[in-house]
Coordinates of C-alpha atoms in Angstrom, one line a residue:
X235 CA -2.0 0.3 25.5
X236 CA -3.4 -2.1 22.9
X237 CA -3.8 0.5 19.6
X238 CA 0.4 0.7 20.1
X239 CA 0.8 -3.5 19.8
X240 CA 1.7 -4.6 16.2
X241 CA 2.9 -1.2 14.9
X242 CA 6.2 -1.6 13.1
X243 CA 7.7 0.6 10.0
X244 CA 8.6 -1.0 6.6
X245 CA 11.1 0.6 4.4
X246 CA 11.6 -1.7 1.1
X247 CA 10.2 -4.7 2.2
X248 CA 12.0 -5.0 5.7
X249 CA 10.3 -4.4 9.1
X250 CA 12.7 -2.0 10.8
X251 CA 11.0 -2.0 14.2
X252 CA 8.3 -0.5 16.1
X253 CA 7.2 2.9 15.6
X254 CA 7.3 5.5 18.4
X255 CA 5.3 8.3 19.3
X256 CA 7.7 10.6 19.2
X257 CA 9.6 9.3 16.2
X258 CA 9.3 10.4 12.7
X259 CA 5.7 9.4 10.8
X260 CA 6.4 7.1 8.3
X261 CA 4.2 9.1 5.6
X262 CA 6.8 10.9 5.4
X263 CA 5.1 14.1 6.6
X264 CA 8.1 15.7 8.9
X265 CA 5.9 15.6 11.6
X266 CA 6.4 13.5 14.8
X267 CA 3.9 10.1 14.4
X268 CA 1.2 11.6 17.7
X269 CA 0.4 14.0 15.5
X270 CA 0.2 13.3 12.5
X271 CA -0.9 9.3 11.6
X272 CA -1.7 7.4 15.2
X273 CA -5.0 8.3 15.4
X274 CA -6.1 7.9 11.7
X275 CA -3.7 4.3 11.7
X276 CA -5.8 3.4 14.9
X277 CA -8.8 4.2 13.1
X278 CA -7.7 2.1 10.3
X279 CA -7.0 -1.1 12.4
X280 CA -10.4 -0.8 14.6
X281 CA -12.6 -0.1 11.2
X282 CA -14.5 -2.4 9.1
X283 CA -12.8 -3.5 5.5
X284 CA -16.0 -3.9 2.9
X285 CA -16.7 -7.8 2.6
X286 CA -15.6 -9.7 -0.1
X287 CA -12.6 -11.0 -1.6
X288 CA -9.6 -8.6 -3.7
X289 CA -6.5 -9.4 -5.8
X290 CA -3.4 -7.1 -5.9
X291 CA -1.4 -6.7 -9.5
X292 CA 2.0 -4.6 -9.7
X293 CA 2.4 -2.5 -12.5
X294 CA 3.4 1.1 -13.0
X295 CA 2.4 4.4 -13.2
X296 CA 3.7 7.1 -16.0
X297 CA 5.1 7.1 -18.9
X298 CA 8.2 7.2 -21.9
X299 CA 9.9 11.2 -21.0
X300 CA 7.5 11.2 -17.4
X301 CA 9.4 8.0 -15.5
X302 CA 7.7 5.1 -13.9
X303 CA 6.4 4.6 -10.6
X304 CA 5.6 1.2 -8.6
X305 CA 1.5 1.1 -8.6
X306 CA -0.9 -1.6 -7.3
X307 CA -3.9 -2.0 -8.9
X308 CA -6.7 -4.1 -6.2
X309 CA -9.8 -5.8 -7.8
X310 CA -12.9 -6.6 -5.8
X311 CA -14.8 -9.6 -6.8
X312 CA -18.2 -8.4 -8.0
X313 CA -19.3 -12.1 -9.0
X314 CA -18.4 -15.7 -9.6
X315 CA -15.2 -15.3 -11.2
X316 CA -15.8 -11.7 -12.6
X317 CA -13.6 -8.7 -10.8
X318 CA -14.0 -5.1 -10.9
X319 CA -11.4 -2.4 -10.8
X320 CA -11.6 -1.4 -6.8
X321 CA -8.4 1.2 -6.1
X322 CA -5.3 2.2 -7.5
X323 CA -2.2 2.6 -5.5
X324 CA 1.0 4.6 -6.7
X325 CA 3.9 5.3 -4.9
X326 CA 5.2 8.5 -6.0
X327 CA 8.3 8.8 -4.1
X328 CA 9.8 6.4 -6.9
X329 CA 10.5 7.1 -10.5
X330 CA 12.1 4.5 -12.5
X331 CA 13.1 5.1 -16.5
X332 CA 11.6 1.6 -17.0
X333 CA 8.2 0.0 -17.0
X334 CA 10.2 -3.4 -15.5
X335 CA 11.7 -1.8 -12.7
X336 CA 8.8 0.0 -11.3
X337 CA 6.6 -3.2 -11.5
X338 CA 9.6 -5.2 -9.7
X339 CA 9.8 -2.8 -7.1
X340 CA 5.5 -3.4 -6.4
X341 CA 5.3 -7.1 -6.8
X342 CA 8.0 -7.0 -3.4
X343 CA 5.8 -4.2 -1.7
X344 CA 2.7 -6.8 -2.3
X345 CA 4.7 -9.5 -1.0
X346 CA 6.5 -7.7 1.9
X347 CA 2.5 -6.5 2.9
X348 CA 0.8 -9.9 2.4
X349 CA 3.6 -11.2 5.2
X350 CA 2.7 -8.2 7.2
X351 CA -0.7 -9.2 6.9
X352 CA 0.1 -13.3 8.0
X353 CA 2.4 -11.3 11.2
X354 CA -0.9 -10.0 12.1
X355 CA -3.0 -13.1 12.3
X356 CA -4.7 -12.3 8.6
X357 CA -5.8 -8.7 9.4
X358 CA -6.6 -6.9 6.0
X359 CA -5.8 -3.9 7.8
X360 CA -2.4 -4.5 8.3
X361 CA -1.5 -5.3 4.6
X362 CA -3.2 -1.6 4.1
X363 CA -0.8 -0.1 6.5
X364 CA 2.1 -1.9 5.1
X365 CA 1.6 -0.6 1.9
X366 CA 0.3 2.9 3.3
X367 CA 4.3 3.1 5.0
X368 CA 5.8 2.0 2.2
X369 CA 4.0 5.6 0.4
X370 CA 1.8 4.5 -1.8
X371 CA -1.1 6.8 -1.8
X372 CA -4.7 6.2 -3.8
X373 CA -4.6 7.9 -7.1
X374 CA -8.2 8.5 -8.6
X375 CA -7.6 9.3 -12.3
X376 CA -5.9 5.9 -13.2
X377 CA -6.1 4.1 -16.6
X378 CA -5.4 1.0 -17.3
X379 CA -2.6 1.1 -20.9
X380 CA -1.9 -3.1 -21.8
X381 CA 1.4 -3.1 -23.2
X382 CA 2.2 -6.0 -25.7
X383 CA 4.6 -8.2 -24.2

């Protein structure tokens, strides 16, 4: 069955083995992985990703009194050298109490899903899904707050 080669769960950074059907979805749902994120993963892995090139930053997501949580913003180049706000990523299973922590904790879910990605012979899919099991989910009503160094 080709659409079961190549799946694999990552929990903080580590590939702890294949995932199967009857085991626990990694999204963290309760629900056995046939039914709940097979299909869609499949989906995911046989579909088209829009052309062009993207760059991944780690920051974080919240605030002083709220807590911090790992994000990724990606950036879709729009022109020669110019690059465009594309997605934001947050994981909100993690709260940290600082900035620094929460962006630590990203930069080695990027770098844990770019390897993911050279595993899987460059498929842009697979860093998706690696970040996907890690639990970040697509927030929609991000801002971007620079912070003075």
């Amino acid at each position: 069955m080709p659409a079961l080669a190549g799946r694999h769960v990552q929990m903080n950074g580590a590939v702890m083995g294949k995932i199967g059907r009857n085991s626990p979805c990694p999204c963290g749902s309760g629900k056995k992985y046939k039914r709940c994120c097979e299909k869609k993963e499949a989906q995911m892995r046989a579909s088209q990703i829009p052309p062009g090139r993207f760059r991944y930053e780690a920051g974080s997501y919240g605030g002083p009194g709220r807590g911090y949580m790992p994000s990724i913003l990606g950036y879709k180049e729009v022109g020669s050298d110019s690059w465009a706000e594309h997605l934001c990523l947050v994981k909100t299973d993690a709260v940290f109490e600082d900035h620094e922590a929460a962006t630590s904790t990203a930069e080695g879910h990027i770098t844990a899903a770019r390897q993911a990605q050279i595993d899987a012979g460059g498929s842009p899919q697979e860093f998706a899904l690696s970040l996907r099991h890690e639990g970040y989910k697509s927030v929609s009503d991000s801002r971007i707050v620079q912070t003075e160094a």
